[in-house]
Short mmCIF file of C-alpha atoms in Angstrom, two decimals:
data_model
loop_
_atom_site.label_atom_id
_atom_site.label_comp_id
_atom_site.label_asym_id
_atom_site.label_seq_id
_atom_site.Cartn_x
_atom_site.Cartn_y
_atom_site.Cartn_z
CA UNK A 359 92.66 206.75 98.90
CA UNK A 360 95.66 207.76 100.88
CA UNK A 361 99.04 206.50 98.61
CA UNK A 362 100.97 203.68 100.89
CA UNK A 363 104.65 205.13 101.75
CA UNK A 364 107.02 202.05 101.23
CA UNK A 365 110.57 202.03 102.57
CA UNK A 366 113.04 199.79 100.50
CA UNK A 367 115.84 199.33 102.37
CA UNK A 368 119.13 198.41 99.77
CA UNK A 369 119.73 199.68 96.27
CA UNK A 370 121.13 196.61 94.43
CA UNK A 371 119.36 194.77 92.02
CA UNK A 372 116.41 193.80 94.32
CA UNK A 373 115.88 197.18 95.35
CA UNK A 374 116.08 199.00 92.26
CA UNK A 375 113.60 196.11 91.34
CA UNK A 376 111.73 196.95 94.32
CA UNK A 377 111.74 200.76 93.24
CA UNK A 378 110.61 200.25 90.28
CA UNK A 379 107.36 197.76 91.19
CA UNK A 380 106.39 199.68 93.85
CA UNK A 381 105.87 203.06 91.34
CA UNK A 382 104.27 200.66 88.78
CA UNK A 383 101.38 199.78 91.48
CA UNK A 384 100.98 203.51 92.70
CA UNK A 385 102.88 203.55 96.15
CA UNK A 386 105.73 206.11 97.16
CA UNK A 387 108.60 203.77 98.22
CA UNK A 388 112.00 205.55 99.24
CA UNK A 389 114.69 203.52 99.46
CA UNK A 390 117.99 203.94 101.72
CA UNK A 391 120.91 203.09 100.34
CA UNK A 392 124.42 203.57 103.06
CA UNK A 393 126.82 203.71 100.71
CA UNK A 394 126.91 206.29 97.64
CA UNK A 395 125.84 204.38 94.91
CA UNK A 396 124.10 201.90 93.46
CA UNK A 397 124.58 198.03 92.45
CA UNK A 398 124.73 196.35 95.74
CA UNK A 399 126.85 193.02 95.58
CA UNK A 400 128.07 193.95 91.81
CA UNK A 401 129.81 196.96 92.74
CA UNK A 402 133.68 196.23 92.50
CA UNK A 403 135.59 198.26 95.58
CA UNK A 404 139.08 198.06 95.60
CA UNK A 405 139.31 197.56 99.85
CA UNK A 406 136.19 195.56 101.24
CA UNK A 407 134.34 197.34 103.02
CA UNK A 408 132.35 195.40 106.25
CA UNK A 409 129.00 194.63 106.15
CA UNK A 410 128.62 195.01 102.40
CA UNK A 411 129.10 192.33 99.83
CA UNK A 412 133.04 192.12 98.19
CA UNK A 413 133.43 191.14 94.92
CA UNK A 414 136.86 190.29 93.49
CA UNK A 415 137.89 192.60 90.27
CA UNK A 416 137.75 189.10 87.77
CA UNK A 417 133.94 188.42 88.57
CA UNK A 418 131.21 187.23 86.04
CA UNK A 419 127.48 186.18 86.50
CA UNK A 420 126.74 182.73 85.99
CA UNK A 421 123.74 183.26 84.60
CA UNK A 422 123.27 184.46 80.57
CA UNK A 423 122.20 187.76 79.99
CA UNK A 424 119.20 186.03 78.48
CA UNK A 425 117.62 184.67 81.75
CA UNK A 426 119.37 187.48 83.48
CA UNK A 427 117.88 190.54 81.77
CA UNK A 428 114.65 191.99 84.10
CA UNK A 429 111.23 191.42 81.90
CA UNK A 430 111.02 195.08 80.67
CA UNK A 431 114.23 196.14 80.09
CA UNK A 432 116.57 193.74 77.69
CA UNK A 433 120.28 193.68 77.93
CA UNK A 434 121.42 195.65 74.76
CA UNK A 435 122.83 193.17 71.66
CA UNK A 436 126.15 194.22 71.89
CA UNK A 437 127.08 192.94 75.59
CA UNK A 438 128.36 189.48 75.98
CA UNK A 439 126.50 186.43 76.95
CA UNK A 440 128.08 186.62 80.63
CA UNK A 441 129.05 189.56 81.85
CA UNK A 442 131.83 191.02 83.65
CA UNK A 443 130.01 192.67 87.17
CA UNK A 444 131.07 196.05 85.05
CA UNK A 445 128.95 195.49 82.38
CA UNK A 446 126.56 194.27 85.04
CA UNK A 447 127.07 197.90 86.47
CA UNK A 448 126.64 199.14 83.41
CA UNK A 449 123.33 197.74 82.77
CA UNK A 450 121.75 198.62 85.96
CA UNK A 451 122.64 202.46 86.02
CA UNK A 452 121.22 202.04 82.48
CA UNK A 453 117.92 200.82 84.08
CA UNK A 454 117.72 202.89 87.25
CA UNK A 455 117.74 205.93 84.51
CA UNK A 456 115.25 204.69 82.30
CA UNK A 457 112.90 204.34 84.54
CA UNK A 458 113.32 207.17 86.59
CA UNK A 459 114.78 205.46 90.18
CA UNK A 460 117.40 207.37 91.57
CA UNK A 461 115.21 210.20 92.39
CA UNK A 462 113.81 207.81 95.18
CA UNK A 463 117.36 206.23 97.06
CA UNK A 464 118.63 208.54 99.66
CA UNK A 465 122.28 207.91 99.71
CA UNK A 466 124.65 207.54 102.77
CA UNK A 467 121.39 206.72 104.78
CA UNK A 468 122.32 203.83 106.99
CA UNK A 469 119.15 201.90 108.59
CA UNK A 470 120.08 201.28 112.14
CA UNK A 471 116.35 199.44 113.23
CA UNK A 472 113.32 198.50 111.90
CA UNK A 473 110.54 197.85 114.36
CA UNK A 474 106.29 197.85 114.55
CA UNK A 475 104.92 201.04 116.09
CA UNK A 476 102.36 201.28 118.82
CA UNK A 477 99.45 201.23 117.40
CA UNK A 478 100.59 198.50 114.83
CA UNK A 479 98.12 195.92 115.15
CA UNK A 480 95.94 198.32 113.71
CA UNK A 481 97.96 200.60 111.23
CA UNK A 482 100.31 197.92 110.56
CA UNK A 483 102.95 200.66 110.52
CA UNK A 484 106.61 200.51 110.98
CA UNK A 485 109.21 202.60 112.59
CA UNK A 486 112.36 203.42 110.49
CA UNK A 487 115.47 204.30 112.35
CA UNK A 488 118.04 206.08 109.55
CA UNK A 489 121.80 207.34 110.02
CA UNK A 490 122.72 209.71 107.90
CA UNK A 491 125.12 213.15 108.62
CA UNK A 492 125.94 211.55 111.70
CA UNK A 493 122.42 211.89 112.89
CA UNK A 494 119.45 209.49 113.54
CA UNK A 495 115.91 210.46 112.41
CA UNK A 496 113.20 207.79 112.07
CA UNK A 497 110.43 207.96 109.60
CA UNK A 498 107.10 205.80 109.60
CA UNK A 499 105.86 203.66 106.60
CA UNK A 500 103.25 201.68 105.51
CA UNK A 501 105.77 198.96 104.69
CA UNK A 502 108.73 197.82 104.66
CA UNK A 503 110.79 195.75 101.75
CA UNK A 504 114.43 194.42 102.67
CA UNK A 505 116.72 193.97 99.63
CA UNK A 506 120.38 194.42 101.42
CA UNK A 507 120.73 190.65 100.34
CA UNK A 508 122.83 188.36 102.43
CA UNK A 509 126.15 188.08 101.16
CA UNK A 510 127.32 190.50 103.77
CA UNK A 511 129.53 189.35 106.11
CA UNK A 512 132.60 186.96 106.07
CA UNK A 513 132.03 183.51 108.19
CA UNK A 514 135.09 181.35 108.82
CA UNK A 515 133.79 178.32 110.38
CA UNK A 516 136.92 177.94 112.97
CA UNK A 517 135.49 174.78 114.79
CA UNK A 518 135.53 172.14 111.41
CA UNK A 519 139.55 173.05 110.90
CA UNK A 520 141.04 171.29 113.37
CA UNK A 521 144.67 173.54 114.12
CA UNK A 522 143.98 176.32 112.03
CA UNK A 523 145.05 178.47 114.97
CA UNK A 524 148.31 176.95 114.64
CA UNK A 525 148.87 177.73 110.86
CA UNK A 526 151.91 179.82 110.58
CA UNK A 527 150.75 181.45 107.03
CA UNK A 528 148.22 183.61 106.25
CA UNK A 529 144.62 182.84 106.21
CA UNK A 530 141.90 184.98 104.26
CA UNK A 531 138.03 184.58 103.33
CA UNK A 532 137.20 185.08 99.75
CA UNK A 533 134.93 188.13 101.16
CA UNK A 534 138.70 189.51 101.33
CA UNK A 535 139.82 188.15 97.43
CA UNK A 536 140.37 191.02 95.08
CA UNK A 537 143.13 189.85 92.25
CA UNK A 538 146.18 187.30 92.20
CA UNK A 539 149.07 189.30 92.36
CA UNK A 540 149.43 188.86 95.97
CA UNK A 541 149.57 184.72 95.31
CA UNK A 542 152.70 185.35 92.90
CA UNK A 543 154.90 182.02 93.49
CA UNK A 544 153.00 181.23 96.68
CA UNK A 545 151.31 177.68 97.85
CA UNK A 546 148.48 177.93 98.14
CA UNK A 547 144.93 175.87 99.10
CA UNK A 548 141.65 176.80 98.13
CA UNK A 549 138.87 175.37 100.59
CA UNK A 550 135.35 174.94 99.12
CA UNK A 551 134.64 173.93 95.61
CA UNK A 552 131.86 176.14 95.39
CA UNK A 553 131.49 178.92 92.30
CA UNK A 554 133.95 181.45 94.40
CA UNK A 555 136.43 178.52 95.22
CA UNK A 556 136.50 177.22 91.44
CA UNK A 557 137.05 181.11 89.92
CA UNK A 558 139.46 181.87 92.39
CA UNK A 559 141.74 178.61 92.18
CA UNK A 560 141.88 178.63 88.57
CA UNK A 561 142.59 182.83 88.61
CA UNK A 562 145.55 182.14 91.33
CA UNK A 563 147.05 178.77 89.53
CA UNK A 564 148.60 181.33 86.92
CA UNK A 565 150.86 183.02 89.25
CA UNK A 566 151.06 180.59 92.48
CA UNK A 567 153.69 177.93 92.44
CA UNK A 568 150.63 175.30 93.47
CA UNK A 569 147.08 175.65 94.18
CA UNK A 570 145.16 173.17 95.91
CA UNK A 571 141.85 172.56 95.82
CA UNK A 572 139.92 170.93 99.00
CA UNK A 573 136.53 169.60 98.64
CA UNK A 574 134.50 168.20 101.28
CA UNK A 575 132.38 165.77 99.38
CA UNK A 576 132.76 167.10 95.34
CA UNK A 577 130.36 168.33 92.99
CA UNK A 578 128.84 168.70 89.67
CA UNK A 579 130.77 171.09 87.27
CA UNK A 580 129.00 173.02 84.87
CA UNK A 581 130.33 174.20 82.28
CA UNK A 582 128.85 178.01 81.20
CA UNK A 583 129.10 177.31 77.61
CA UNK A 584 126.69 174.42 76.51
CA UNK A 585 126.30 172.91 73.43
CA UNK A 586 127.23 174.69 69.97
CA UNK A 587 128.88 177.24 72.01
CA UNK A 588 125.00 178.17 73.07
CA UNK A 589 124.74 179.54 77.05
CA UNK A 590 123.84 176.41 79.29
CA UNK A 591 120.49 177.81 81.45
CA UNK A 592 119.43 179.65 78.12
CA UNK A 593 119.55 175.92 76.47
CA UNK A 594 118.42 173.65 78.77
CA UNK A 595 115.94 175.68 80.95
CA UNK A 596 113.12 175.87 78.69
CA UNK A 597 109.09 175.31 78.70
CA UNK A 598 109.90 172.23 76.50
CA UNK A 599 112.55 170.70 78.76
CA UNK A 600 110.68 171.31 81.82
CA UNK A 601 107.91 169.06 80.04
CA UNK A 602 110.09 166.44 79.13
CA UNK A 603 111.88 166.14 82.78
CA UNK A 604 108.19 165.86 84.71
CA UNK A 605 106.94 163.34 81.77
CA UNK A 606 110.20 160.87 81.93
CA UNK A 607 111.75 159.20 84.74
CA UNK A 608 113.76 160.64 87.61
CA UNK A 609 116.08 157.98 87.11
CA UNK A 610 116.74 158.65 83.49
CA UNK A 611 116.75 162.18 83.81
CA UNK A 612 119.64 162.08 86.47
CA UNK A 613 121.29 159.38 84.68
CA UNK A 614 121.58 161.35 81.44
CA UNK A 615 123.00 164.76 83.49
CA UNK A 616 125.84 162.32 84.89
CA UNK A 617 126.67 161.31 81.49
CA UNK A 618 126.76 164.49 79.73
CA UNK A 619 128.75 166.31 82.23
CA UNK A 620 131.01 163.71 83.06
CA UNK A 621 131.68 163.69 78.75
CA UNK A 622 133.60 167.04 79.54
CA UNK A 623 135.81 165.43 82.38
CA UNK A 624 135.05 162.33 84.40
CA UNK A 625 134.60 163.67 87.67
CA UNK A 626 135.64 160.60 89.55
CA UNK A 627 139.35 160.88 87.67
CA UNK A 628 139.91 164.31 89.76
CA UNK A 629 138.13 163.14 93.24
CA UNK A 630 135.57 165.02 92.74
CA UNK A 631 132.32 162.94 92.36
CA UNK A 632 129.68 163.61 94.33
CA UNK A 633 127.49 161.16 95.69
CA UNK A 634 123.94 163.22 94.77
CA UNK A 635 122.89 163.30 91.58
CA UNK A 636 122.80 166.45 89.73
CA UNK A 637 121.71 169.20 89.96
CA UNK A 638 121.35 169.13 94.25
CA UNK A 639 125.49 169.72 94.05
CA UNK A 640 126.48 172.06 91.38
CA UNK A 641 129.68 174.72 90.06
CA UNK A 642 129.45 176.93 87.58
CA UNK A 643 132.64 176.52 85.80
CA UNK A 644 134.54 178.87 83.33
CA UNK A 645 136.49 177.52 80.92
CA UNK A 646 139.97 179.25 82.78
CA UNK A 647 139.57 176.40 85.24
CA UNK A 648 139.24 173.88 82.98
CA UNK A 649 142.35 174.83 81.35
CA UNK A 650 143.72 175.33 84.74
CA UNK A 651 142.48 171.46 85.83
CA UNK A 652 144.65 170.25 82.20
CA UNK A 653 147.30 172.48 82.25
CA UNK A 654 148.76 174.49 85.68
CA UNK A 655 148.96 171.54 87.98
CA UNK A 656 145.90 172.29 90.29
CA UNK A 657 145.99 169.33 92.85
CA UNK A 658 142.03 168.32 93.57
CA UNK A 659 142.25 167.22 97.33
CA UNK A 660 139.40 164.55 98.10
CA UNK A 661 138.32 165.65 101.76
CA UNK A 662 138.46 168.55 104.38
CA UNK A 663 142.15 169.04 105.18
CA UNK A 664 143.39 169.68 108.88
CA UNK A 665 146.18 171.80 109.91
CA UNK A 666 148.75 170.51 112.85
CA UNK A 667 151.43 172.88 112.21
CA UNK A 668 151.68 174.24 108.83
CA UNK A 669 151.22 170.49 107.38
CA UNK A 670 148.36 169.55 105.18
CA UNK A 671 147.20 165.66 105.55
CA UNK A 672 144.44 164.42 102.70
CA UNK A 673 142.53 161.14 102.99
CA UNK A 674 143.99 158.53 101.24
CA UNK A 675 146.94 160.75 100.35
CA UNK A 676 150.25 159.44 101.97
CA UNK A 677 152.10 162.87 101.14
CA UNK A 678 152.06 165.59 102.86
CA UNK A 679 151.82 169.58 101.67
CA UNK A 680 153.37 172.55 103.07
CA UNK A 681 151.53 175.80 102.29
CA UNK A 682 152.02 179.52 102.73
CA UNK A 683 148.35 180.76 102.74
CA UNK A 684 145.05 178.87 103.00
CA UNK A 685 142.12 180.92 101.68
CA UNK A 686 138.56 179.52 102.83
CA UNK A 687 135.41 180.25 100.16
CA UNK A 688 132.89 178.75 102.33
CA UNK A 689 130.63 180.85 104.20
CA UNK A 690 128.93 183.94 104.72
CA UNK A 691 126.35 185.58 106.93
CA UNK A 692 123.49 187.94 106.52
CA UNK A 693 122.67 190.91 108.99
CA UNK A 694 119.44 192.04 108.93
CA UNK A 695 118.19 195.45 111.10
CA UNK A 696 115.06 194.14 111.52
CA UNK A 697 114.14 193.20 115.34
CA UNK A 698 111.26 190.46 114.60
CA UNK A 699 113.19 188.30 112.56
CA UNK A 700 115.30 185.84 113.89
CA UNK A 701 112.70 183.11 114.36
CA UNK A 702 111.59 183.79 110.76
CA UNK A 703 115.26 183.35 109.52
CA UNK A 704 116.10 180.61 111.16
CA UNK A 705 114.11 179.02 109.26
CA UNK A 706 113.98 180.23 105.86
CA UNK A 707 116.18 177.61 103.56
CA UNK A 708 113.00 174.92 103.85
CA UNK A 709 111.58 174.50 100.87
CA UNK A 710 108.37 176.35 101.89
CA UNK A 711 105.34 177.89 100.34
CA UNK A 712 106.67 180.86 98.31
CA UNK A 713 104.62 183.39 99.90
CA UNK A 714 105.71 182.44 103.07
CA UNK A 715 109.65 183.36 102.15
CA UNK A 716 108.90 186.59 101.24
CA UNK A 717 106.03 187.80 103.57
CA UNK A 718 107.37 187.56 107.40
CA UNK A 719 104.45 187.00 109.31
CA UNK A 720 103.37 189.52 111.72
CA UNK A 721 100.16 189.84 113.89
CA UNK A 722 98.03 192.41 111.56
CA UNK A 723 95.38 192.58 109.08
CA UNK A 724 98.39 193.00 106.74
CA UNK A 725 101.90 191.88 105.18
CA UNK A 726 104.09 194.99 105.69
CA UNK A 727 107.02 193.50 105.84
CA UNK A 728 108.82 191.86 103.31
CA UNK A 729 112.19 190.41 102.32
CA UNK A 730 113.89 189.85 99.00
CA UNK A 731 116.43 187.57 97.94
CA UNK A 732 115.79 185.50 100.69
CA UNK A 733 114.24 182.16 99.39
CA UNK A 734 116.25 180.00 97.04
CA UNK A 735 116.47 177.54 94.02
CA UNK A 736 118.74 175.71 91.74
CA UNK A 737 119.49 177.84 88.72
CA UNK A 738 117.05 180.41 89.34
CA UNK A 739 117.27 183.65 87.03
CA UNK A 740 118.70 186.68 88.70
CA UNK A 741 114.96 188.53 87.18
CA UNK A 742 112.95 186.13 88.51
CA UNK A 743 114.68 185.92 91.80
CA UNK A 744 114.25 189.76 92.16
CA UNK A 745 111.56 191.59 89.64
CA UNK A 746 109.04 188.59 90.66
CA UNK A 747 109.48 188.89 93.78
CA UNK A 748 109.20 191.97 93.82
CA UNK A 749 105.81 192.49 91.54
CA UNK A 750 104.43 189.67 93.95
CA UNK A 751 105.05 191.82 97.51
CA UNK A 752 104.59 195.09 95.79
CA UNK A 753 101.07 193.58 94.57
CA UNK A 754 100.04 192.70 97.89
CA UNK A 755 100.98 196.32 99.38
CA UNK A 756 98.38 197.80 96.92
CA UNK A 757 95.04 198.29 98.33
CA UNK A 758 93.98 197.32 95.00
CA UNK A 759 94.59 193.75 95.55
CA UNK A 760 93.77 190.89 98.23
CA UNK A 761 95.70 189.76 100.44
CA UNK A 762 98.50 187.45 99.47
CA UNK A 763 98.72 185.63 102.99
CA UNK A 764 95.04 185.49 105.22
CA UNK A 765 95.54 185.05 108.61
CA UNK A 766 92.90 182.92 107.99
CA UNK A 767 92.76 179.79 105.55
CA UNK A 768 89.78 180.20 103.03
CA UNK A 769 87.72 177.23 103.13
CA UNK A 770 86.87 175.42 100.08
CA UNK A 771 82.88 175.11 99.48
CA UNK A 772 82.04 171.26 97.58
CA UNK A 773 78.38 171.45 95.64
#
C-alpha cells in the first residue's frame, strides 16, 4: 500500500507533535518550518518578528510540567514545576532529538497557499505552494496538518478606545513587550487583565513610577501555586475531582471556587470581581503580581478607560490620570494560508463536536485537511491540546483506520 505523504505546516509544539504521530502510524509527513528553528510561540527573539508569535524575555507556562509533559516523553526531575519558555526550549529540542524529527522540517520554507488539486474529489490531494531561496515550488500531498497556531499577529481593536488617536504618548501591543527597562519611571496603563496583562503589569510596576491596570469586567485570579506549595492544575484536575464536580451541585461547586480564591485576596476589594462564576473568567497569576497588588502601588481601574487628550477618566473614579504610554494586551489574530477556510474559522470557538474542530470539512471520501491548536478549553494541558490531537488526525490519515468524520451519519439498528 502506497505510504500517505503528509505536509505539516509549523514546527512548534503541535508540529513536532504532528511529526512525531504521523511516523508512529507509518506516513511520511514533512513539515515546513519559515524561520530557522524550532519552538514556534516559545522561541524568545529579541525584535518581533511579523507574522510569528512574540514572547517577552520574562515568560513562563501556566501550566505544570506535570500536565504539560507530552505522554511519552517526561520532563526530566530536575526542571522546575513552571518553566521559563527556555527551559521550555530546552525540553523540546530534547524531544525533537529523541525521536528523530528534525530530519523531516525543511527550514526557511515559507508556505505561501494551500489549495485542493484537480482531480481532488477523487485523490483528495492538495497543492502545496513553498518559498524558500527566493523561489516558489509546490509539492502535492496526501494531507495536510496546520500547526502555525494563532497567536500570530498583533490586533489593536481601535474602534472600543474612544480618542486613542489623540493620545500624545506612546501606544504598544504586548505582541511588541520584550522587558521593562524601557518603562523606567514612566506612567503607565495596562489594558486587559488577561495572563499577558497581569505578567506584564506586575514586571513593569518595579521600574514605572505607576502602573495601571484596566479591566473591562474583572476576573478570577489564580494563583499557580495551590495548596502546600503543590502546582494548582496538577492538584485539582484529577480523575477524582472530576467525579466529585459531576456528582455535587453546580451551585456548590462554584460557590466553593469563589470562596477559596477570594481567601487569597477578595476580589471585590481591588474592583475586580467578575460577575461569572469561576472558572468561565480566569488569570493565571504569579506570585510577582501579588506582591506587586500589596506592595508597588498598582492602581486596579474598574472599567474600559477612554482617552480625550492624554487624560484617563474611570467609572466611578472622580480623579483623573495622566499617562505617558498605554500598552493594550488584548487581542490577536491568526493567518492561515489555507484558501477554503474562512467559513470554517469563522466559526470555530462554538463549543462543537471535537472532530469537527480539527477535521475542516471538504467534499471527498476523506479528511485531508486538518488543523491543530484550533479548538479550545478551560485549563486544558498543553499535551493534550497538541499530542491528542494530533494521534486523533494522524489516526484518521492511516488507511489502517476508519474514517473519523462520514459524510454520511451511520444509522443505529434497534433489535
Amino acid at each position: 500500500m502506497k505510504v500517505q505523504k503528509v505536509a505539516v505546516i509549523g514546527a512548534g509544539v503541535s508540529g513536532l507533535a504532528a511529526i512525531r504521530s504521523c511516523l508512529e502510524e507509518g506516513l511520511e509527513p514533512l513539515c515546513f518550518e519559515k524561520s530557522n528553528d524550532i519552538g514556534g510561540l516559545w522561541r524568545y527573539e529579541e525584535t518581533p518578528e511579523c507574522g510569528r508569535p512574540g514572547i517577552y524575555r520574562s515568560l513562563t507556562s501556566n501550566t505544570s510540567k506535570e500536565m504539560m509533559a507530552f505522554s511519552d516523553y517526561p520532563f526530566p526531575d530536575h526542571f522546575p514545576n513552571y518553566l521559563h519558555n527556555t527551559k521550555v526550549m530546552q525540553y523540546l529540542r530534547m524531544y525533537a532529538k529523541h525521536f528523530g524529527l528534525v530530519e523531516h522540517i525543511q527550514f526557511q520554507s515559507k508556505v505561501c497557499r494551500v489549495r485542493k488539486r484537480p482531480d481532488f474529489l477523487s485523490s483528495g490531494q492538495w497543492d502545496v505552494v513553498v518559498e524558500a531561496n527566493g523561489k516558489q515550488n509546490t509539492y502535492v500531498f496526501d494531507g495536510v496538518m496546520i500547526c502555525s497556531g494563532y497567536y500570530t499577529e498583533k490586533h489593536l481593536p481601535l474602534q472600543d478606545f474612544a480618542g486613542l488617536q489623540k493620545f500624545r504618548g506612546r501606544v504598544l501591543h504586548s505582541w511588541e513587550y520584550k522587558h521593562p527597562a524601557n518603562f523606567a519611571g514612566k506612567r503607565v496603563v495596562v489594558v486587559g487583565l488577561g495572563n499577558s496583562g497581569v505578567d506584564i503589569a506586575g514586571e513593569i510596576s518595579r521600574v514605572a513610577q505607576q502602573v495601571f491596570l484596566s479591566t473591562r469586567r474583572g476576573a478570577w485570579i489564580w494563583n499557580r501555586i495551590w495548596d502546600n506549595g503543590n502546582p494548582m492544575d496538577a492538584t485539582l484536575f484529577t480523575r477524582y475531582n472530576r467525579i466529585v464536580q459531576k456528582l455535587s451541585p453546580t451551585f456548590l461547586t462554584k460557590r466553593w471556587a469563589e470562596n477559596k480564591l477570594n481567601a487569597r485576596f477578595n476580589h471585590a476589594n481591588y474592583g475586580i470581581q467578575p460577575q461569572h462564576s469561576p472558572p468561565s473568567t480566569r488569570t493565571i497569576s504569579p506570585l510577582l503580581w501579588q506582591t506587586t497588588l500589596y506592595a508597588h502601588g498598582t492602581d486596579h481601574l474598574a472599567g474600559l478607560p477612554s482617552y480625550p487628550t492624554c487624560t484617563i477618566h474611570t467609572r466611578g473614579d472622580p480623579r483623573t490620570h495622566h499617562p505617558e504610554l498605554q500598552r493594550s494586551c488584548t487581542l490577536l489574530r491568526s493567518h492561515f494560508c489555507v484558501q477554503a477556510l474562512p467559513s470554517f474559522l469563522a466559526s470555530y470557538h462554538a463549543p462543537p463536536r471535537l472532530p469537527c474542530r480539527i477535521f475542516v470539512p471538504v467534499p471527498s471520501p476523506a479528511q485531508p485537511l486538518s488543523l491543530s491548536g484550533v479548538f479550545r478549553t478551560v485549563f486544558l494541558p498543553l499535551a493534550f491540546k497538541t499530542l491528542g490531537q494530533s494521534l486523533y488526525r494522524t489516526s484518521a490519515f492511516s488507511p489502517f483506520y476508519p474514517e473519523p468524520f462520514p459524510e454520511q451519519p451511520r444509522q443505529r439498528t434497534v433489535s
